[in-house]
CSV table of C-alpha atoms in Angstrom, one decimal:
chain,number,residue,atom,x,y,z
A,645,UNK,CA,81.8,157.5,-72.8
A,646,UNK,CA,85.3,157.8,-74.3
A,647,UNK,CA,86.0,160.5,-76.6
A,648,UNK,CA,86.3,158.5,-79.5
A,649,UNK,CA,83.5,156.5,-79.1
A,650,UNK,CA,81.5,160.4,-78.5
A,651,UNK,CA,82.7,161.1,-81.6
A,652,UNK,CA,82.1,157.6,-83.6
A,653,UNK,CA,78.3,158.1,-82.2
A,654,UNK,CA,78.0,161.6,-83.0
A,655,UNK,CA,79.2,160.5,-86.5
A,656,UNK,CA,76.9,157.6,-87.2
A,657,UNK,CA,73.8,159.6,-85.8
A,658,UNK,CA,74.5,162.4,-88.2
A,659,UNK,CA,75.0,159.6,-91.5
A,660,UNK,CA,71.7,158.1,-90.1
A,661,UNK,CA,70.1,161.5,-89.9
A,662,UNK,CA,71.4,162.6,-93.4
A,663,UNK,CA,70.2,159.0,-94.9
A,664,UNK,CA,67.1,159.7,-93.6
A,665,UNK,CA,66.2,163.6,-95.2
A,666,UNK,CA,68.0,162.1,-98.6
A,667,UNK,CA,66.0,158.9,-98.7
A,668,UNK,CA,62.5,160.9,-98.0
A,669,UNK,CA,63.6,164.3,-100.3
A,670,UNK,CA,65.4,162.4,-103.1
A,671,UNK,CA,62.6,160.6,-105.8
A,672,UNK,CA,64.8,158.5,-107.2
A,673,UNK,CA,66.4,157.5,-104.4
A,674,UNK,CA,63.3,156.9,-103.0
A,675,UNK,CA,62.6,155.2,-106.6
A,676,UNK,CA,65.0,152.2,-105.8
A,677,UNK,CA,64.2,149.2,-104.3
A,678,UNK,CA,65.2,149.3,-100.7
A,679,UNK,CA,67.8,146.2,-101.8
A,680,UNK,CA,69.1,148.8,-104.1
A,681,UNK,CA,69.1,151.2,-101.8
A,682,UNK,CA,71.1,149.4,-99.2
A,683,UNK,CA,73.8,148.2,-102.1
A,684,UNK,CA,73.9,152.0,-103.3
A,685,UNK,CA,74.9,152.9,-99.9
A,686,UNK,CA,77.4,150.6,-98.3
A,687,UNK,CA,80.1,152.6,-99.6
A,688,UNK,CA,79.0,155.5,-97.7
A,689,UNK,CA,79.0,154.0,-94.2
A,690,UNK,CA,82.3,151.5,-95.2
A,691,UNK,CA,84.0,155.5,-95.4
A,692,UNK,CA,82.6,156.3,-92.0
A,693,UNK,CA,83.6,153.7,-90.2
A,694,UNK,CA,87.2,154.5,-91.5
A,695,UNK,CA,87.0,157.7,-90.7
A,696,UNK,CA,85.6,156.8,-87.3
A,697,UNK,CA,89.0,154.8,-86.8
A,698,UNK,CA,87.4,151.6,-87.4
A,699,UNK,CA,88.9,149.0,-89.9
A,700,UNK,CA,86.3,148.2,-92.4
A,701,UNK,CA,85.5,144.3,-92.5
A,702,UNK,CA,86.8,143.0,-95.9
A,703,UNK,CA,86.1,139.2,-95.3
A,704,UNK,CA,83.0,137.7,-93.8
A,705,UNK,CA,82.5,134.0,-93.6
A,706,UNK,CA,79.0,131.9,-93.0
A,707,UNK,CA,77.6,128.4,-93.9
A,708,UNK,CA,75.8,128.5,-97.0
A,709,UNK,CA,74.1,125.5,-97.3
A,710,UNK,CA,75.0,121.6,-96.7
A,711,UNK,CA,75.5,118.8,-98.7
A,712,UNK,CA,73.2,115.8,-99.2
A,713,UNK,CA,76.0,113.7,-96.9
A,714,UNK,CA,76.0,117.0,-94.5
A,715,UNK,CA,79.3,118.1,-95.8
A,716,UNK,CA,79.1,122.2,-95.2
A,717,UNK,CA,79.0,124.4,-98.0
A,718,UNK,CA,81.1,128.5,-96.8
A,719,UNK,CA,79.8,131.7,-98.6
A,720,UNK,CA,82.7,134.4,-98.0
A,721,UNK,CA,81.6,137.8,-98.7
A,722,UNK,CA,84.2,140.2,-100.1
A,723,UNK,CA,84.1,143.9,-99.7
A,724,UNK,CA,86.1,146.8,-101.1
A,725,UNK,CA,86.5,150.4,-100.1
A,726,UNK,CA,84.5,151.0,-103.3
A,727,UNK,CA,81.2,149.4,-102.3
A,728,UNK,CA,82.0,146.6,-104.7
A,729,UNK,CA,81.2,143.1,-103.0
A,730,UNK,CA,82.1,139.5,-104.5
A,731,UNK,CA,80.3,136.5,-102.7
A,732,UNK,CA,82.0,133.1,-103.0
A,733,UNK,CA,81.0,129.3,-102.0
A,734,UNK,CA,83.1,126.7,-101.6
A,735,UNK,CA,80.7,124.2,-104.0
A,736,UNK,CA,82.5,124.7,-107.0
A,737,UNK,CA,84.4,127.5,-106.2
A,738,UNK,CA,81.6,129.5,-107.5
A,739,UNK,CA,81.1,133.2,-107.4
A,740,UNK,CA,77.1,133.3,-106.5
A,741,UNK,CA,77.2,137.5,-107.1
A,742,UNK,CA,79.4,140.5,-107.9
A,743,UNK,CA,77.7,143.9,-107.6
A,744,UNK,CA,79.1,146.8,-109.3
A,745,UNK,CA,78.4,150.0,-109.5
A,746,UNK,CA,76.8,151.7,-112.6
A,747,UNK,CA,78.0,155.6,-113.8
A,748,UNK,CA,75.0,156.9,-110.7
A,749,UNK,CA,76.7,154.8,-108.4
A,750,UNK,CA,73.8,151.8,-107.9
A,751,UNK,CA,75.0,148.9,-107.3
A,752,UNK,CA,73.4,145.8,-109.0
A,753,UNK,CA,74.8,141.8,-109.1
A,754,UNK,CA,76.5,141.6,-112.4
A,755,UNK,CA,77.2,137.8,-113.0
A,756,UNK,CA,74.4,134.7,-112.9
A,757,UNK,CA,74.2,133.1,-110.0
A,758,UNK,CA,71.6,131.6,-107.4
A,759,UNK,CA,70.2,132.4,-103.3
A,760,UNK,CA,70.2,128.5,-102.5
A,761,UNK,CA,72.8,125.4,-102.4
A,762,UNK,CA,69.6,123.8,-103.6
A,763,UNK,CA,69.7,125.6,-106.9
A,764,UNK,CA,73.1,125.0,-107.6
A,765,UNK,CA,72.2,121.1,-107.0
A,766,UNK,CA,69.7,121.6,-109.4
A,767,UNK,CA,72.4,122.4,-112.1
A,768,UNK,CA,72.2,126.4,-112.5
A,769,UNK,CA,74.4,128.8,-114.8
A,770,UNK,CA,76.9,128.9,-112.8
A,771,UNK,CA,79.9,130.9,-112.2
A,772,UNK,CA,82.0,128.1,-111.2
A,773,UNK,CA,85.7,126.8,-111.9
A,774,UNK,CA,86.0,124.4,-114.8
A,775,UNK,CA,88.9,121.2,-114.6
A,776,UNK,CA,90.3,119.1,-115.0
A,777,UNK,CA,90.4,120.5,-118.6
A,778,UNK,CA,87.8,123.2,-119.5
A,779,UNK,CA,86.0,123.2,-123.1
A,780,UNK,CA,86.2,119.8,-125.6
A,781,UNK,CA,87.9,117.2,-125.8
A,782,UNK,CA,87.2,115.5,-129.3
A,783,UNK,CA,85.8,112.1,-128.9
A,784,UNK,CA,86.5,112.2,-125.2
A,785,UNK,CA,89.8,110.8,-125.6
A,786,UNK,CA,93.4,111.8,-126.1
A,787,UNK,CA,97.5,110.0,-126.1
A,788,UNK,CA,99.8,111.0,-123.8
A,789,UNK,CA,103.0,109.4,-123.5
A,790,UNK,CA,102.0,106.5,-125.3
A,791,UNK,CA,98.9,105.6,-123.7
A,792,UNK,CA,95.5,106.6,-124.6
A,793,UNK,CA,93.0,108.0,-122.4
A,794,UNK,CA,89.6,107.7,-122.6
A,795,UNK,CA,87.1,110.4,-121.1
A,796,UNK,CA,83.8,110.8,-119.7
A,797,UNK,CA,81.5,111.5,-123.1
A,798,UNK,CA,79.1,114.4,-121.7
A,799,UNK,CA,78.3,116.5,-124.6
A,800,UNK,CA,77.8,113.5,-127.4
A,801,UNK,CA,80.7,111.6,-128.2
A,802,UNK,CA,82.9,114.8,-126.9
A,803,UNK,CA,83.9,115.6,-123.5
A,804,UNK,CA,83.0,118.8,-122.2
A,805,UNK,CA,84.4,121.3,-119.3
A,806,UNK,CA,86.1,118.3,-117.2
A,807,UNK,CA,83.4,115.6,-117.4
A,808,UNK,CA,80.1,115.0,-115.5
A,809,UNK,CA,81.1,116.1,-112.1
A,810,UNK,CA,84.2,117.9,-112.9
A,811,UNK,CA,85.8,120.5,-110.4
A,812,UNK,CA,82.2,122.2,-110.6
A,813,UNK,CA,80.3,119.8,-108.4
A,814,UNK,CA,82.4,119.4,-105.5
A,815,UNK,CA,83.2,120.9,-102.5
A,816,UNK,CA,86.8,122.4,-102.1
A,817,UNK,CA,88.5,123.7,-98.7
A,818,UNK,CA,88.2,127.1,-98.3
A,819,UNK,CA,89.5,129.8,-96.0
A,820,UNK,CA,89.7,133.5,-95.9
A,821,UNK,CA,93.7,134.6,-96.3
A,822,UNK,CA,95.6,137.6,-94.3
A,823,UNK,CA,94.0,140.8,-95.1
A,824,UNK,CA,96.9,142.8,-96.9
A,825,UNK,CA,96.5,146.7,-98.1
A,826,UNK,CA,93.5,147.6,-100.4
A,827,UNK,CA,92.5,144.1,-101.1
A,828,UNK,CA,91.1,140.8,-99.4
A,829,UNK,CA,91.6,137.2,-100.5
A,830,UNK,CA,90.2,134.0,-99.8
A,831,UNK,CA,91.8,130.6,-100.9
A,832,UNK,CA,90.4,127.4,-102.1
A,833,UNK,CA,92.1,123.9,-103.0
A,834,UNK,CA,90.8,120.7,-104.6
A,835,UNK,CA,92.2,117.5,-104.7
A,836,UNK,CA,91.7,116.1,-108.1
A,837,UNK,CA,92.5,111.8,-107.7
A,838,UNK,CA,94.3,109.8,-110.3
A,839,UNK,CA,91.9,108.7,-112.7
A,840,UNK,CA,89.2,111.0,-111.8
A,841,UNK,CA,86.8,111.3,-115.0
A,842,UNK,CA,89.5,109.6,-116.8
A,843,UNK,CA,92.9,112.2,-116.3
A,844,UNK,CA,96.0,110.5,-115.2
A,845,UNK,CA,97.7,111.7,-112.4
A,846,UNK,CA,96.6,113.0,-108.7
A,847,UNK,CA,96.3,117.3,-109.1
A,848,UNK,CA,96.1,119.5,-106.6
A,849,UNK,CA,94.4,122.9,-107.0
A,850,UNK,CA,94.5,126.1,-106.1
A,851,UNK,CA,92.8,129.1,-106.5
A,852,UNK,CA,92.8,132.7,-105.5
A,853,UNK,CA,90.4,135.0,-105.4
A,854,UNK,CA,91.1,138.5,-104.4
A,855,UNK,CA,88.8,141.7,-104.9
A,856,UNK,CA,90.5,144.8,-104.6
A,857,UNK,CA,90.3,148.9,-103.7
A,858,UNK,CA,90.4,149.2,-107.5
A,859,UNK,CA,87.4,147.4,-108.7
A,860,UNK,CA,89.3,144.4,-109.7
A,861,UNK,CA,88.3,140.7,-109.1
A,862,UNK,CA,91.4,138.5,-109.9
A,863,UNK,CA,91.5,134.7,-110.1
A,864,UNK,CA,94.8,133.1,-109.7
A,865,UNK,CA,95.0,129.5,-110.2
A,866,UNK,CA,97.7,126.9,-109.4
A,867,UNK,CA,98.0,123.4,-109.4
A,868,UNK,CA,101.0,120.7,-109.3
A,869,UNK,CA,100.7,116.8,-110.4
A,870,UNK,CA,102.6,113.7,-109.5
A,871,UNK,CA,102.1,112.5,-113.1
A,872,UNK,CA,101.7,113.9,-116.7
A,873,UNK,CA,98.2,115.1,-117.5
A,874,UNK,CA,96.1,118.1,-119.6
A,875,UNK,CA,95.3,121.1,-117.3
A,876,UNK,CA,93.3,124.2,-118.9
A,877,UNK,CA,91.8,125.7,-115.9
A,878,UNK,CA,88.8,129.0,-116.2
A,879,UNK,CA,86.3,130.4,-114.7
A,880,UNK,CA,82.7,129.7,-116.4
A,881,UNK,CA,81.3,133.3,-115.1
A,882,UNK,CA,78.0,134.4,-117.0
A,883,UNK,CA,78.2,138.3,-117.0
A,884,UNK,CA,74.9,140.7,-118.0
A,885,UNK,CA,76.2,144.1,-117.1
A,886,UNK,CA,73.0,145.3,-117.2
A,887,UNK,CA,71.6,142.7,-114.2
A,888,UNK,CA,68.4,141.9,-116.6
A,889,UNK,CA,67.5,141.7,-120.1
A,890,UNK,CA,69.6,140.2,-122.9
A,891,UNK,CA,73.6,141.5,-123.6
A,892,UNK,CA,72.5,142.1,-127.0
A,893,UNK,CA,73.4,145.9,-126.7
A,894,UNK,CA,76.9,145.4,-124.6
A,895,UNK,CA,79.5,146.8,-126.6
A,896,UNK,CA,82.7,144.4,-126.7
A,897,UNK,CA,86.6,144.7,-127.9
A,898,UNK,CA,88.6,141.8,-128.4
A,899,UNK,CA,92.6,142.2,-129.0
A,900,UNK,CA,92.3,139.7,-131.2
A,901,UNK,CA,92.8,139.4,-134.8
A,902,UNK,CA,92.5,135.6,-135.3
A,903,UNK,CA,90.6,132.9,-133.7
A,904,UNK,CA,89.8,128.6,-134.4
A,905,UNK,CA,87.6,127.6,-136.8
A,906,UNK,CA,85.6,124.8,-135.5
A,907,UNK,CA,83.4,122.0,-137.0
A,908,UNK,CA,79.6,121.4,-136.3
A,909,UNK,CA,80.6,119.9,-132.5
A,910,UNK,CA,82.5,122.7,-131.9
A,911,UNK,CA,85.7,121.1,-132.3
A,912,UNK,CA,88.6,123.1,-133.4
A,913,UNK,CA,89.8,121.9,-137.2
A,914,UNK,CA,93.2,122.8,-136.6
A,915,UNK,CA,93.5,126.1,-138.4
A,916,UNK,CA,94.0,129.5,-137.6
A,917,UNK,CA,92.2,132.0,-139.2
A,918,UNK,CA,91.4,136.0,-139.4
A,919,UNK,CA,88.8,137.9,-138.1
A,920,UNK,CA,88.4,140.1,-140.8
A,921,UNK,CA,85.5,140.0,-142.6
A,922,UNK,CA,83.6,137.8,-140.4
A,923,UNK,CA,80.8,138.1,-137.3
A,924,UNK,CA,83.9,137.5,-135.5
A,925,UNK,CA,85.8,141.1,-135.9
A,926,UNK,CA,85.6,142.9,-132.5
A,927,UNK,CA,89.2,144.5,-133.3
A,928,UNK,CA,86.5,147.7,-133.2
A,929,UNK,CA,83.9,147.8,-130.8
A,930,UNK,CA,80.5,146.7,-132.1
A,931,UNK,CA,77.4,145.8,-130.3
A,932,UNK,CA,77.3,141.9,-129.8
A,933,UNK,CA,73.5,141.7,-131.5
A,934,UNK,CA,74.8,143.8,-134.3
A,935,UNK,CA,75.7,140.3,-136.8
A,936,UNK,CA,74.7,137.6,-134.3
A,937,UNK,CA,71.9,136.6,-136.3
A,938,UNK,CA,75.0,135.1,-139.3
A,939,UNK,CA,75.6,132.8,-136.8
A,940,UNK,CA,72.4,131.2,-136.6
A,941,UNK,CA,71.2,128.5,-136.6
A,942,UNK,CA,74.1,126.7,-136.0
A,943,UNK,CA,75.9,128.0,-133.2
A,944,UNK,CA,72.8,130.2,-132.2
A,945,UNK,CA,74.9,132.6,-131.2
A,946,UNK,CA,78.6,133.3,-130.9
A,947,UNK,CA,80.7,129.9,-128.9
A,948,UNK,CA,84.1,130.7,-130.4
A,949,UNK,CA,87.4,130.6,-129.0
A,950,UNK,CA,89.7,133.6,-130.1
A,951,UNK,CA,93.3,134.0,-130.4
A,952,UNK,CA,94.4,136.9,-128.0
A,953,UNK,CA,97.2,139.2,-129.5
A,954,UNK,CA,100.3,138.6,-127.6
A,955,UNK,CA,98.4,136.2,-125.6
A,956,UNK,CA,99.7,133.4,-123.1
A,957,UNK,CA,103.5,135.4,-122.2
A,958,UNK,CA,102.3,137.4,-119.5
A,959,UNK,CA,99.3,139.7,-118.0
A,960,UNK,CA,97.7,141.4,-121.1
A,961,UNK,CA,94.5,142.8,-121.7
A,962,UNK,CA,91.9,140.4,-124.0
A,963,UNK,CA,89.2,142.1,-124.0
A,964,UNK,CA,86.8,145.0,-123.2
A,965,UNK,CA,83.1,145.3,-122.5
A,966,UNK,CA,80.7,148.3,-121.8
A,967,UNK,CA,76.8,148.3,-121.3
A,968,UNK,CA,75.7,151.9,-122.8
A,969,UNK,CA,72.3,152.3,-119.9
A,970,UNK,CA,74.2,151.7,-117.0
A,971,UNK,CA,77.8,152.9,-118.3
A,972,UNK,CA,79.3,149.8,-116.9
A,973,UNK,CA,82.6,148.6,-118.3
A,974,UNK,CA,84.4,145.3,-117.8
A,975,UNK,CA,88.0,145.4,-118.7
A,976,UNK,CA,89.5,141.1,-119.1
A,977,UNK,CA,93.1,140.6,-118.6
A,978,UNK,CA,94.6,137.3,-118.7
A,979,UNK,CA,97.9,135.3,-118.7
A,980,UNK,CA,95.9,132.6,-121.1
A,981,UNK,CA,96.1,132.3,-124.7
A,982,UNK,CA,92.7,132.1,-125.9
A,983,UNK,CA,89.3,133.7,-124.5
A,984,UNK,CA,85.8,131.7,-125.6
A,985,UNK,CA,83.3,134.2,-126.1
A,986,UNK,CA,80.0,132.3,-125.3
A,987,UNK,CA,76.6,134.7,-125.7
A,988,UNK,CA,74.4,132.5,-123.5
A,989,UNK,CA,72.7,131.2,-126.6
A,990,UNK,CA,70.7,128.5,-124.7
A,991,UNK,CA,69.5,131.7,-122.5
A,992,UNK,CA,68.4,133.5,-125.1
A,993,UNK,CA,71.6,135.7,-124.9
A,994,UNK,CA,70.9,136.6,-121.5
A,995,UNK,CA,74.5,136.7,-120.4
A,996,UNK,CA,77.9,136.6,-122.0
A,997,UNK,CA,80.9,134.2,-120.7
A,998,UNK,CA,84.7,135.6,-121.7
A,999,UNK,CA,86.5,132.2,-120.2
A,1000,UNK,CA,90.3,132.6,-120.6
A,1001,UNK,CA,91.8,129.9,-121.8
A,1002,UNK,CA,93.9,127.2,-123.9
A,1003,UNK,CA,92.6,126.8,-127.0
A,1004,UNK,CA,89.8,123.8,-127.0
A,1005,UNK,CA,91.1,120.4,-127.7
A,1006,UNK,CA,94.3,121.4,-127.3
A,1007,UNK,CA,95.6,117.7,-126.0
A,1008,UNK,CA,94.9,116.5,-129.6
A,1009,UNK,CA,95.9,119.6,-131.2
A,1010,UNK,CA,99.9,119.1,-131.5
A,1011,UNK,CA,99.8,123.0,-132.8
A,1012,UNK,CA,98.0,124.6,-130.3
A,1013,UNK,CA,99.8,125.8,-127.3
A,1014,UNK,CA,100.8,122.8,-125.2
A,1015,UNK,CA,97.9,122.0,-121.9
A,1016,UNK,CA,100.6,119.3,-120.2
A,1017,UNK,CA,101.3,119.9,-116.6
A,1018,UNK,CA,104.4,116.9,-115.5
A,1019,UNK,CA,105.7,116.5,-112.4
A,1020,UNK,CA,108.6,119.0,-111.0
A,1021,UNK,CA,106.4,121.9,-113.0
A,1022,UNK,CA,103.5,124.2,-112.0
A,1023,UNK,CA,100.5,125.1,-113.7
A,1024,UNK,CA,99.7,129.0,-113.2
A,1025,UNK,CA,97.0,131.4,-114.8
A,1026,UNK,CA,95.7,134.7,-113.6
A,1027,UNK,CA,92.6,136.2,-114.8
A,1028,UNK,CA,91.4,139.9,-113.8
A,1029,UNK,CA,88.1,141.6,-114.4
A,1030,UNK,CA,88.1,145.6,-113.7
A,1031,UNK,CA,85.1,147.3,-113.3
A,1032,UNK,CA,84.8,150.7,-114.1
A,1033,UNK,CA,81.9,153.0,-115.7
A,1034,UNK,CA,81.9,155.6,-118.5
């Protein structure tokens, strides 16, 4: 036996041996659920195997599922030096789980997702990217160059988060991209045809995702057109930093002193208006539950799209959320404009979405920040979610 593989053995056997007394002396090691258990200590045998001399495994790759027309469905697994692991499928570019670690080091998956292709087909919460155009469209129609376009009505006579299939429901390409220092990327394009759900022009998508050796899961998104059309690309990502129970009791910060008034349908009036003085004001931070209950019964909850401060110039952070059990915190920065804060209210606030953002209805809204992507240009938005605890 080589030396180095003496000494990788004698390493490994001493881990294993150390597991073992911690796992049988510790109680609340012994407490967690051997899943838990497993999560809590991938970070410790990631550090041995570097130590060892062997390159930890950033990327892993494996069918998921397959399509009713046999079509496969990937699942890449991303890894950090951290522990923290972010598993992707190609249906809808959809991240199925993101565990982070709470202030004890536990890891537990953070966003909604599913185990099965078949739930997904089902229709679940999903943490999936939105297009052609994400959030409304008033009366599923808008003019654009002097023709008028007429949408897919899915969400009464609006149309809502690109339509009934959408970018959502589809299978894009997807491959893992060259590993580079402290971080790991995989890449995933869609080819949206003219006249698709009712947009003009043929789009082609990109989008990044990348976890990194600093707890950060950033989503860049690109995408070119051979024709004028609306683009407002997000991520719909459902987050309970707690795994379970309601987000009633996260804490969230919002840079943002202004946000869209919006009618019964959830259609933006126009205006822009403060914060102050409403349920709206997270300039401080204040528990989400802490004035929900002004917003209901109509929206149930908050579904409001808010005007981030210095927003839509460059990489800025929107917003800020921490769950006080666990000591998680969530840090959002974004190139967008906007960010919807969405509180699951059809989940009985179960979950929180921050989707970065044009403003909704921004194709009929000659006031709002401009959502037209022409020919010659391209459309680019990153998004990144930090992870840290407190």
């Amino acid at each position: 036996m080589q030396k180095a593989e003496m000494r990788r053995f004698e390493m490994q056997a001493s881990l294993s041996n150390c597991v073992g007394r911690c796992l049988g002396q510790n109680r609340l090691m012994h407490a967690l659920t051997p899943t838990l258990r497993k999560l809590s200590l991938f970070a410790v045998f990631a550090a041995v195997a570097q130590t060892a001399g062997e390159p930890m495994k950033r990327i892993d790759e494996q069918e998921f599922g397959r399509m009713q027309d046999g079509t496969p469905v990937k699942q890449f697994t991303l890894r950090n030096t951290k522990g923290m692991v972010a598993k992707i499928i190609s249906y809808g570019a959809t991240i199925t789980e993101l565990q982070a670690a709470d202030r004890n080091g536990a890891l537990t998956n953070v966003v909604l997702g599913a185990a099965t292709l078949e739930e997904y087909l089902k229709g679940v919460n999903a943490a999936s990217v939105i297009g052609r155009v994400a959030n409304r469209i008033a009366k599923a129609r808008f003019t654009l160059d002097g023709l008028e376009y007429h949408l897919a009505a899915n969400n009464g006579p609006n149309h809502l988060h690109g339509g009934r299939v959408g970018y959502a429901k589809v299978v894009w390409e997807a491959k893992a991209l060259p590993p580079r220092d402290g971080e790991g990327s995989i890449q995933l394009t869609y080819q949206s045809k003219d006249g698709e759900e009712g947009y003009p022009g043929n789009l082609h998508v990109q989008v990044t995702y990348t976890l990194t050796d600093d707890n950060e899961l950033r989503i860049e998104y690109e995408a070119k057109t051979d024709r004028a059309t609306p683009v407002n690309l997000i991520n719909h990502a459902y987050f309970n930093l707690a795994g379970q129970g309601d987000v009633l009791d996260h804490e969230l910060w919002l840079a943002a002193d202004r946000y869209t008034p919006a009618d019964d349908e959830l259609i933006p009036t126009g205006q822009i208006a403060e914060v102050k003085g409403t349920p709206l004001d997270f300039t401080k931070p204040a528990r989400i539950g802490a004035r929900i209950e002004q917003l209901k019964p109509k929206p149930g909850g908050y579904d409001h799209n808010f005007v981030i401060n210095n927003g839509g110039k460059s990489l800025v952070l929107a917003a800020r959320v921490a769950e006080p059990k666990s000591g998680r915190v969530m840090e959002v920065r974004t190139t967008e404009p906007g960010v919807q804060l969405y509180t699951g209210n059809h989940l009985k606030h179960g979950a929180l979405c921050l989707e970065t953002q044009h403003f909704p209805d921004s194709v009929n809204q000659p006031k709002f920040p401009s959502v037209i992507l022409r020919p010659g240009e391209t459309y680019k938005q990153t998004t990144v979610y930090k992870f840290s605890v407190k």
